[in-house]
């Protein structure tokens, strides 16, 4: 028989429920229905677990990207008029992972009453402040290969611009090129931060560590050295695929 699962942890999980309702429900996946969902206010949640993991519907494990949320909260809180643009590799990543984590950190802040949080934007709660400084906001921006308009014309002279690319390896080069227009403002604090794994051998994210390395401050993080990660799983990946393999990296 063909052995589809090779890692021992996954093999143990997949076989422990054979013949039970769990096997029928959770070891088989199907699409039951697809419905459009309009923009609406979102509710952010937090958990007390130190690793930030919690179980969502049908026991899907979700993880909090705390650093992105902390950066956005710091940016809007410490300089009125700060303009923030956040995007991710795909819209569902942005809507279900990156943006909820940002909302969580605003909800934890002592100054949470300063801001109004929606499913796509964070703006001053005070209407007067919002009217006087309309660029004082953070926006979740989607993109496509043929439409990078959300990152064009980002100018905020004399104040602060923050751009965050989450899972940046998969963000198309046209978005990077459009975002570079924000770098032309004089007397402006410009912070451009890109997070991701080196899943692509070409593209602008890869060039941050190669041809364009002189333009960036780069950091490499080994997941095996991070608190709360499953080191046994990583060891199995390395044993099976090899430490220098693209999969293990």
PDB file of N, CA and C in Angstrom, residues 107-188:
ATOM      1  N   UNK A 107      -6.514  46.139  21.379  1.00  0.00           N
ATOM      2  CA  UNK A 107      -7.446  45.870  22.468  1.00  0.00           C
ATOM      3  C   UNK A 107      -6.768  45.724  23.818  1.00  0.00           C
ATOM      4  N   UNK A 108      -5.488  45.321  23.814  1.00  0.00           N
ATOM      5  CA  UNK A 108      -4.740  45.174  25.058  1.00  0.00           C
ATOM      6  C   UNK A 108      -4.158  46.489  25.562  1.00  0.00           C
ATOM      7  N   UNK A 109      -4.083  47.480  24.689  1.00  0.00           N
ATOM      8  CA  UNK A 109      -3.419  48.731  25.030  1.00  0.00           C
ATOM      9  C   UNK A 109      -4.167  49.558  26.071  1.00  0.00           C
ATOM     10  N   UNK A 110      -3.397  50.250  26.913  1.00  0.00           N
ATOM     11  CA  UNK A 110      -4.013  51.156  27.876  1.00  0.00           C
ATOM     12  C   UNK A 110      -4.741  52.298  27.176  1.00  0.00           C
ATOM     13  N   UNK A 111      -4.339  52.567  25.938  1.00  0.00           N
ATOM     14  CA  UNK A 111      -4.946  53.660  25.175  1.00  0.00           C
ATOM     15  C   UNK A 111      -5.931  53.144  24.132  1.00  0.00           C
ATOM     16  N   UNK A 112      -6.528  51.991  24.375  1.00  0.00           N
ATOM     17  CA  UNK A 112      -7.419  51.399  23.382  1.00  0.00           C
ATOM     18  C   UNK A 112      -8.616  52.302  23.062  1.00  0.00           C
ATOM     19  N   UNK A 113      -8.964  53.181  23.992  1.00  0.00           N
ATOM     20  CA  UNK A 113     -10.081  54.097  23.756  1.00  0.00           C
ATOM     21  C   UNK A 113      -9.728  55.194  22.751  1.00  0.00           C
ATOM     22  N   UNK A 114      -8.458  55.269  22.365  1.00  0.00           N
ATOM     23  CA  UNK A 114      -8.052  56.267  21.366  1.00  0.00           C
ATOM     24  C   UNK A 114      -8.536  55.911  19.964  1.00  0.00           C
ATOM     25  N   UNK A 115      -8.771  54.613  19.722  1.00  0.00           N
ATOM     26  CA  UNK A 115      -8.935  54.157  18.353  1.00  0.00           C
ATOM     27  C   UNK A 115     -10.263  53.432  18.120  1.00  0.00           C
ATOM     28  N   UNK A 116     -10.711  53.508  16.885  1.00  0.00           N
ATOM     29  CA  UNK A 116     -11.863  52.754  16.402  1.00  0.00           C
ATOM     30  C   UNK A 116     -11.340  51.649  15.493  1.00  0.00           C
ATOM     31  N   UNK A 117     -11.743  50.417  15.761  1.00  0.00           N
ATOM     32  CA  UNK A 117     -11.230  49.267  15.037  1.00  0.00           C
ATOM     33  C   UNK A 117     -12.350  48.644  14.203  1.00  0.00           C
ATOM     34  N   UNK A 118     -12.095  48.447  12.914  1.00  0.00           N
ATOM     35  CA  UNK A 118     -13.030  47.749  12.037  1.00  0.00           C
ATOM     36  C   UNK A 118     -12.315  46.595  11.355  1.00  0.00           C
ATOM     37  N   UNK A 119     -13.014  45.915  10.467  1.00  0.00           N
ATOM     38  CA  UNK A 119     -12.454  44.747   9.788  1.00  0.00           C
ATOM     39  C   UNK A 119     -11.354  45.102   8.810  1.00  0.00           C
ATOM     40  N   UNK A 120     -11.230  46.372   8.446  1.00  0.00           N
ATOM     41  CA  UNK A 120     -10.222  46.758   7.452  1.00  0.00           C
ATOM     42  C   UNK A 120      -9.391  47.966   7.842  1.00  0.00           C
ATOM     43  N   UNK A 121      -9.715  48.642   8.945  1.00  0.00           N
ATOM     44  CA  UNK A 121      -9.000  49.878   9.278  1.00  0.00           C
ATOM     45  C   UNK A 121      -9.012  50.138  10.780  1.00  0.00           C
ATOM     46  N   UNK A 122      -8.005  50.893  11.225  1.00  0.00           N
ATOM     47  CA  UNK A 122      -7.946  51.409  12.589  1.00  0.00           C
ATOM     48  C   UNK A 122      -7.745  52.912  12.481  1.00  0.00           C
ATOM     49  N   UNK A 123      -8.652  53.669  13.046  1.00  0.00           N
ATOM     50  CA  UNK A 123      -8.641  55.126  12.936  1.00  0.00           C
ATOM     51  C   UNK A 123      -8.853  55.754  14.310  1.00  0.00           C
ATOM     52  N   UNK A 124      -8.558  57.051  14.475  1.00  0.00           N
ATOM     53  CA  UNK A 124      -8.825  57.690  15.766  1.00  0.00           C
ATOM     54  C   UNK A 124     -10.308  57.639  16.104  1.00  0.00           C
ATOM     55  N   UNK A 125     -10.607  57.330  17.355  1.00  0.00           N
ATOM     56  CA  UNK A 125     -12.003  57.303  17.785  1.00  0.00           C
ATOM     57  C   UNK A 125     -12.599  58.704  17.828  1.00  0.00           C
ATOM     58  N   UNK A 126     -11.727  59.686  18.086  1.00  0.00           N
ATOM     59  CA  UNK A 126     -12.163  61.076  18.144  1.00  0.00           C
ATOM     60  C   UNK A 126     -12.331  61.623  16.726  1.00  0.00           C
ATOM     61  N   UNK A 127     -13.524  62.022  16.360  1.00  0.00           N
ATOM     62  CA  UNK A 127     -13.799  62.481  14.995  1.00  0.00           C
ATOM     63  C   UNK A 127     -13.022  63.737  14.646  1.00  0.00           C
ATOM     64  N   UNK A 128     -12.778  64.595  15.634  1.00  0.00           N
ATOM     65  CA  UNK A 128     -12.027  65.815  15.371  1.00  0.00           C
ATOM     66  C   UNK A 128     -10.588  65.495  14.981  1.00  0.00           C
ATOM     67  N   UNK A 129      -9.969  64.575  15.721  1.00  0.00           N
ATOM     68  CA  UNK A 129      -8.599  64.182  15.390  1.00  0.00           C
ATOM     69  C   UNK A 129      -8.532  63.529  14.021  1.00  0.00           C
ATOM     70  N   UNK A 130      -9.525  62.716  13.720  1.00  0.00           N
ATOM     71  CA  UNK A 130      -9.562  62.051  12.425  1.00  0.00           C
ATOM     72  C   UNK A 130      -9.710  63.047  11.293  1.00  0.00           C
ATOM     73  N   UNK A 131     -10.490  64.107  11.525  1.00  0.00           N
ATOM     74  CA  UNK A 131     -10.686  65.124  10.496  1.00  0.00           C
ATOM     75  C   UNK A 131      -9.436  65.978  10.309  1.00  0.00           C
ATOM     76  N   UNK A 132      -8.745  66.295  11.411  1.00  0.00           N
ATOM     77  CA  UNK A 132      -7.548  67.125  11.328  1.00  0.00           C
ATOM     78  C   UNK A 132      -6.370  66.364  10.730  1.00  0.00           C
ATOM     79  N   UNK A 133      -6.290  65.078  11.001  1.00  0.00           N
ATOM     80  CA  UNK A 133      -5.185  64.249  10.495  1.00  0.00           C
ATOM     81  C   UNK A 133      -5.756  63.001   9.831  1.00  0.00           C
ATOM     82  N   UNK A 134      -6.294  63.128   8.619  1.00  0.00           N
ATOM     83  CA  UNK A 134      -6.953  61.990   7.963  1.00  0.00           C
ATOM     84  C   UNK A 134      -6.023  60.828   7.640  1.00  0.00           C
ATOM     85  N   UNK A 135      -4.709  61.076   7.622  1.00  0.00           N
ATOM     86  CA  UNK A 135      -3.770  59.996   7.334  1.00  0.00           C
ATOM     87  C   UNK A 135      -3.370  59.210   8.581  1.00  0.00           C
ATOM     88  N   UNK A 136      -3.860  59.628   9.746  1.00  0.00           N
ATOM     89  CA  UNK A 136      -3.569  58.931  10.994  1.00  0.00           C
ATOM     90  C   UNK A 136      -4.447  57.685  11.066  1.00  0.00           C
ATOM     91  N   UNK A 137      -3.945  56.587  10.504  1.00  0.00           N
ATOM     92  CA  UNK A 137      -4.743  55.375  10.405  1.00  0.00           C
ATOM     93  C   UNK A 137      -3.873  54.204   9.963  1.00  0.00           C
ATOM     94  N   UNK A 138      -4.382  53.008  10.199  1.00  0.00           N
ATOM     95  CA  UNK A 138      -3.785  51.777   9.675  1.00  0.00           C
ATOM     96  C   UNK A 138      -4.822  51.091   8.814  1.00  0.00           C
ATOM     97  N   UNK A 139      -4.396  50.603   7.659  1.00  0.00           N
ATOM     98  CA  UNK A 139      -5.316  49.962   6.726  1.00  0.00           C
ATOM     99  C   UNK A 139      -4.803  48.591   6.311  1.00  0.00           C
ATOM    100  N   UNK A 140      -5.711  47.620   6.247  1.00  0.00           N
ATOM    101  CA  UNK A 140      -5.412  46.302   5.688  1.00  0.00           C
ATOM    102  C   UNK A 140      -5.639  46.374   4.188  1.00  0.00           C
ATOM    103  N   UNK A 141      -4.569  46.236   3.424  1.00  0.00           N
ATOM    104  CA  UNK A 141      -4.630  46.446   1.977  1.00  0.00           C
ATOM    105  C   UNK A 141      -4.465  45.116   1.231  1.00  0.00           C
ATOM    106  N   UNK A 142      -5.424  44.810   0.368  1.00  0.00           N
ATOM    107  CA  UNK A 142      -5.279  43.660  -0.509  1.00  0.00           C
ATOM    108  C   UNK A 142      -4.611  44.108  -1.806  1.00  0.00           C
ATOM    109  N   UNK A 143      -4.171  43.158  -2.593  1.00  0.00           N
ATOM    110  CA  UNK A 143      -3.476  43.487  -3.831  1.00  0.00           C
ATOM    111  C   UNK A 143      -3.674  42.360  -4.835  1.00  0.00           C
ATOM    112  N   UNK A 144      -3.358  42.642  -6.083  1.00  0.00           N
ATOM    113  CA  UNK A 144      -3.278  41.618  -7.112  1.00  0.00           C
ATOM    114  C   UNK A 144      -2.134  41.978  -8.033  1.00  0.00           C
ATOM    115  N   UNK A 145      -1.717  41.047  -8.854  1.00  0.00           N
ATOM    116  CA  UNK A 145      -0.604  41.295  -9.768  1.00  0.00           C
ATOM    117  C   UNK A 145      -0.891  42.477 -10.687  1.00  0.00           C
ATOM    118  N   UNK A 146      -2.173  42.693 -10.975  1.00  0.00           N
ATOM    119  CA  UNK A 146      -2.557  43.772 -11.883  1.00  0.00           C
ATOM    120  C   UNK A 146      -3.084  44.998 -11.152  1.00  0.00           C
ATOM    121  N   UNK A 147      -3.032  44.970  -9.814  1.00  0.00           N
ATOM    122  CA  UNK A 147      -3.585  46.094  -9.063  1.00  0.00           C
ATOM    123  C   UNK A 147      -2.806  46.280  -7.768  1.00  0.00           C
ATOM    124  N   UNK A 148      -1.868  47.205  -7.788  1.00  0.00           N
ATOM    125  CA  UNK A 148      -1.093  47.538  -6.594  1.00  0.00           C
ATOM    126  C   UNK A 148      -1.389  48.960  -6.146  1.00  0.00           C
ATOM    127  N   UNK A 149      -2.589  49.438  -6.475  1.00  0.00           N
ATOM    128  CA  UNK A 149      -2.919  50.852  -6.251  1.00  0.00           C
ATOM    129  C   UNK A 149      -2.877  51.223  -4.772  1.00  0.00           C
ATOM    130  N   UNK A 150      -3.127  50.266  -3.885  1.00  0.00           N
ATOM    131  CA  UNK A 150      -3.134  50.574  -2.459  1.00  0.00           C
ATOM    132  C   UNK A 150      -1.783  51.015  -1.932  1.00  0.00           C
ATOM    133  N   UNK A 151      -0.708  50.734  -2.684  1.00  0.00           N
ATOM    134  CA  UNK A 151       0.635  51.117  -2.244  1.00  0.00           C
ATOM    135  C   UNK A 151       1.244  52.191  -3.129  1.00  0.00           C
ATOM    136  N   UNK A 152       0.422  52.819  -3.949  1.00  0.00           N
ATOM    137  CA  UNK A 152       0.890  53.937  -4.757  1.00  0.00           C
ATOM    138  C   UNK A 152       0.543  55.244  -4.058  1.00  0.00           C
ATOM    139  N   UNK A 153       1.397  56.218  -4.212  1.00  0.00           N
ATOM    140  CA  UNK A 153       1.115  57.543  -3.660  1.00  0.00           C
ATOM    141  C   UNK A 153       1.119  57.604  -2.150  1.00  0.00           C
ATOM    142  N   UNK A 154       1.936  56.789  -1.503  1.00  0.00           N
ATOM    143  CA  UNK A 154       2.019  56.823  -0.042  1.00  0.00           C
ATOM    144  C   UNK A 154       2.972  57.939   0.390  1.00  0.00           C
ATOM    145  N   UNK A 155       2.428  59.101   0.667  1.00  0.00           N
ATOM    146  CA  UNK A 155       3.234  60.240   1.089  1.00  0.00           C
ATOM    147  C   UNK A 155       2.661  60.796   2.380  1.00  0.00           C
ATOM    148  N   UNK A 156       3.535  61.100   3.319  1.00  0.00           N
ATOM    149  CA  UNK A 156       3.108  61.612   4.618  1.00  0.00           C
ATOM    150  C   UNK A 156       4.211  62.525   5.147  1.00  0.00           C
ATOM    151  N   UNK A 157       4.490  63.579   4.417  1.00  0.00           N
ATOM    152  CA  UNK A 157       5.649  64.433   4.664  1.00  0.00           C
ATOM    153  C   UNK A 157       5.680  64.961   6.095  1.00  0.00           C
ATOM    154  N   UNK A 158       6.837  64.811   6.727  1.00  0.00           N
ATOM    155  CA  UNK A 158       7.047  65.351   8.057  1.00  0.00           C
ATOM    156  C   UNK A 158       6.532  64.481   9.181  1.00  0.00           C
ATOM    157  N   UNK A 159       5.953  63.338   8.860  1.00  0.00           N
ATOM    158  CA  UNK A 159       5.427  62.463   9.912  1.00  0.00           C
ATOM    159  C   UNK A 159       6.010  61.057   9.776  1.00  0.00           C
ATOM    160  N   UNK A 160       5.208  60.046   9.784  1.00  0.00           N
ATOM    161  CA  UNK A 160       5.712  58.667   9.787  1.00  0.00           C
ATOM    162  C   UNK A 160       4.881  57.804   8.845  1.00  0.00           C
ATOM    163  N   UNK A 161       5.571  56.934   8.101  1.00  0.00           N
ATOM    164  CA  UNK A 161       4.940  55.914   7.259  1.00  0.00           C
ATOM    165  C   UNK A 161       5.455  54.544   7.709  1.00  0.00           C
ATOM    166  N   UNK A 162       4.542  53.613   7.919  1.00  0.00           N
ATOM    167  CA  UNK A 162       4.916  52.233   8.224  1.00  0.00           C
ATOM    168  C   UNK A 162       4.262  51.325   7.189  1.00  0.00           C
ATOM    169  N   UNK A 163       5.067  50.509   6.532  1.00  0.00           N
ATOM    170  CA  UNK A 163       4.557  49.499   5.602  1.00  0.00           C
ATOM    171  C   UNK A 163       4.983  48.130   6.106  1.00  0.00           C
ATOM    172  N   UNK A 164       4.029  47.202   6.186  1.00  0.00           N
ATOM    173  CA  UNK A 164       4.318  45.854   6.654  1.00  0.00           C
ATOM    174  C   UNK A 164       3.850  44.849   5.619  1.00  0.00           C
ATOM    175  N   UNK A 165       4.776  43.987   5.186  1.00  0.00           N
ATOM    176  CA  UNK A 165       4.469  42.881   4.287  1.00  0.00           C
ATOM    177  C   UNK A 165       4.569  41.587   5.093  1.00  0.00           C
ATOM    178  N   UNK A 166       3.448  40.870   5.235  1.00  0.00           N
ATOM    179  CA  UNK A 166       3.433  39.600   5.956  1.00  0.00           C
ATOM    180  C   UNK A 166       3.478  38.455   4.948  1.00  0.00           C
ATOM    181  N   UNK A 167       4.271  37.432   5.231  1.00  0.00           N
ATOM    182  CA  UNK A 167       4.543  36.356   4.265  1.00  0.00           C
ATOM    183  C   UNK A 167       5.011  36.968   2.950  1.00  0.00           C
ATOM    184  N   UNK A 168       6.047  37.798   3.058  1.00  0.00           N
ATOM    185  CA  UNK A 168       6.469  38.669   1.958  1.00  0.00           C
ATOM    186  C   UNK A 168       7.019  37.919   0.755  1.00  0.00           C
ATOM    187  N   UNK A 169       7.458  36.686   0.946  1.00  0.00           N
ATOM    188  CA  UNK A 169       8.032  35.929  -0.159  1.00  0.00           C
ATOM    189  C   UNK A 169       7.040  35.742  -1.292  1.00  0.00           C
ATOM    190  N   UNK A 170       5.748  35.707  -0.970  1.00  0.00           N
ATOM    191  CA  UNK A 170       4.728  35.488  -1.986  1.00  0.00           C
ATOM    192  C   UNK A 170       4.083  36.748  -2.523  1.00  0.00           C
ATOM    193  N   UNK A 171       4.529  37.915  -2.069  1.00  0.00           N
ATOM    194  CA  UNK A 171       3.955  39.180  -2.554  1.00  0.00           C
ATOM    195  C   UNK A 171       4.642  39.568  -3.859  1.00  0.00           C
ATOM    196  N   UNK A 172       3.852  39.855  -4.872  1.00  0.00           N
ATOM    197  CA  UNK A 172       4.374  40.072  -6.222  1.00  0.00           C
ATOM    198  C   UNK A 172       5.279  41.302  -6.282  1.00  0.00           C
ATOM    199  N   UNK A 173       6.240  41.241  -7.186  1.00  0.00           N
ATOM    200  CA  UNK A 173       7.212  42.328  -7.332  1.00  0.00           C
ATOM    201  C   UNK A 173       6.562  43.669  -7.648  1.00  0.00           C
ATOM    202  N   UNK A 174       5.396  43.673  -8.315  1.00  0.00           N
ATOM    203  CA  UNK A 174       4.759  44.947  -8.670  1.00  0.00           C
ATOM    204  C   UNK A 174       4.333  45.712  -7.432  1.00  0.00           C
ATOM    205  N   UNK A 175       3.996  44.980  -6.363  1.00  0.00           N
ATOM    206  CA  UNK A 175       3.598  45.640  -5.112  1.00  0.00           C
ATOM    207  C   UNK A 175       4.823  46.268  -4.457  1.00  0.00           C
ATOM    208  N   UNK A 176       5.943  45.563  -4.489  1.00  0.00           N
ATOM    209  CA  UNK A 176       7.187  46.114  -3.947  1.00  0.00           C
ATOM    210  C   UNK A 176       7.576  47.397  -4.698  1.00  0.00           C
ATOM    211  N   UNK A 177       7.468  47.359  -6.012  1.00  0.00           N
ATOM    212  CA  UNK A 177       7.833  48.531  -6.814  1.00  0.00           C
ATOM    213  C   UNK A 177       6.936  49.713  -6.490  1.00  0.00           C
ATOM    214  N   UNK A 178       5.632  49.456  -6.359  1.00  0.00           N
ATOM    215  CA  UNK A 178       4.699  50.531  -6.015  1.00  0.00           C
ATOM    216  C   UNK A 178       5.012  51.106  -4.643  1.00  0.00           C
ATOM    217  N   UNK A 179       5.358  50.237  -3.694  1.00  0.00           N
ATOM    218  CA  UNK A 179       5.630  50.691  -2.327  1.00  0.00           C
ATOM    219  C   UNK A 179       6.878  51.556  -2.253  1.00  0.00           C
ATOM    220  N   UNK A 180       7.815  51.346  -3.161  1.00  0.00           N
ATOM    221  CA  UNK A 180       9.049  52.128  -3.135  1.00  0.00           C
ATOM    222  C   UNK A 180       8.802  53.619  -3.329  1.00  0.00           C
ATOM    223  N   UNK A 181       7.657  53.978  -3.883  1.00  0.00           N
ATOM    224  CA  UNK A 181       7.335  55.398  -4.041  1.00  0.00           C
ATOM    225  C   UNK A 181       7.263  56.139  -2.726  1.00  0.00           C
ATOM    226  N   UNK A 182       6.959  55.412  -1.641  1.00  0.00           N
ATOM    227  CA  UNK A 182       6.871  56.048  -0.323  1.00  0.00           C
ATOM    228  C   UNK A 182       8.233  56.464   0.201  1.00  0.00           C
ATOM    229  N   UNK A 183       9.299  55.919  -0.368  1.00  0.00           N
ATOM    230  CA  UNK A 183      10.637  56.203   0.135  1.00  0.00           C
ATOM    231  C   UNK A 183      11.154  57.563  -0.306  1.00  0.00           C
ATOM    232  N   UNK A 184      10.391  58.273  -1.110  1.00  0.00           N
ATOM    233  CA  UNK A 184      10.874  59.534  -1.669  1.00  0.00           C
ATOM    234  C   UNK A 184      10.592  60.742  -0.794  1.00  0.00           C
ATOM    235  N   UNK A 185       9.788  60.595   0.256  1.00  0.00           N
ATOM    236  CA  UNK A 185       9.465  61.739   1.120  1.00  0.00           C
ATOM    237  C   UNK A 185      10.671  62.163   1.958  1.00  0.00           C
ATOM    238  N   UNK A 186      10.957  63.450   1.937  1.00  0.00           N
ATOM    239  CA  UNK A 186      12.014  63.992   2.797  1.00  0.00           C
ATOM    240  C   UNK A 186      11.452  64.284   4.190  1.00  0.00           C
ATOM    241  N   UNK A 187      12.337  64.313   5.187  1.00  0.00           N
ATOM    242  CA  UNK A 187      11.962  64.671   6.562  1.00  0.00           C
ATOM    243  C   UNK A 187      10.807  63.826   7.080  1.00  0.00           C
ATOM    244  N   UNK A 188      10.800  62.555   6.712  1.00  0.00           N
ATOM    245  CA  UNK A 188       9.724  61.635   7.099  1.00  0.00           C
ATOM    246  C   UNK A 188      10.339  60.360   7.653  1.00  0.00           C
TER     247      UNK A 188
END
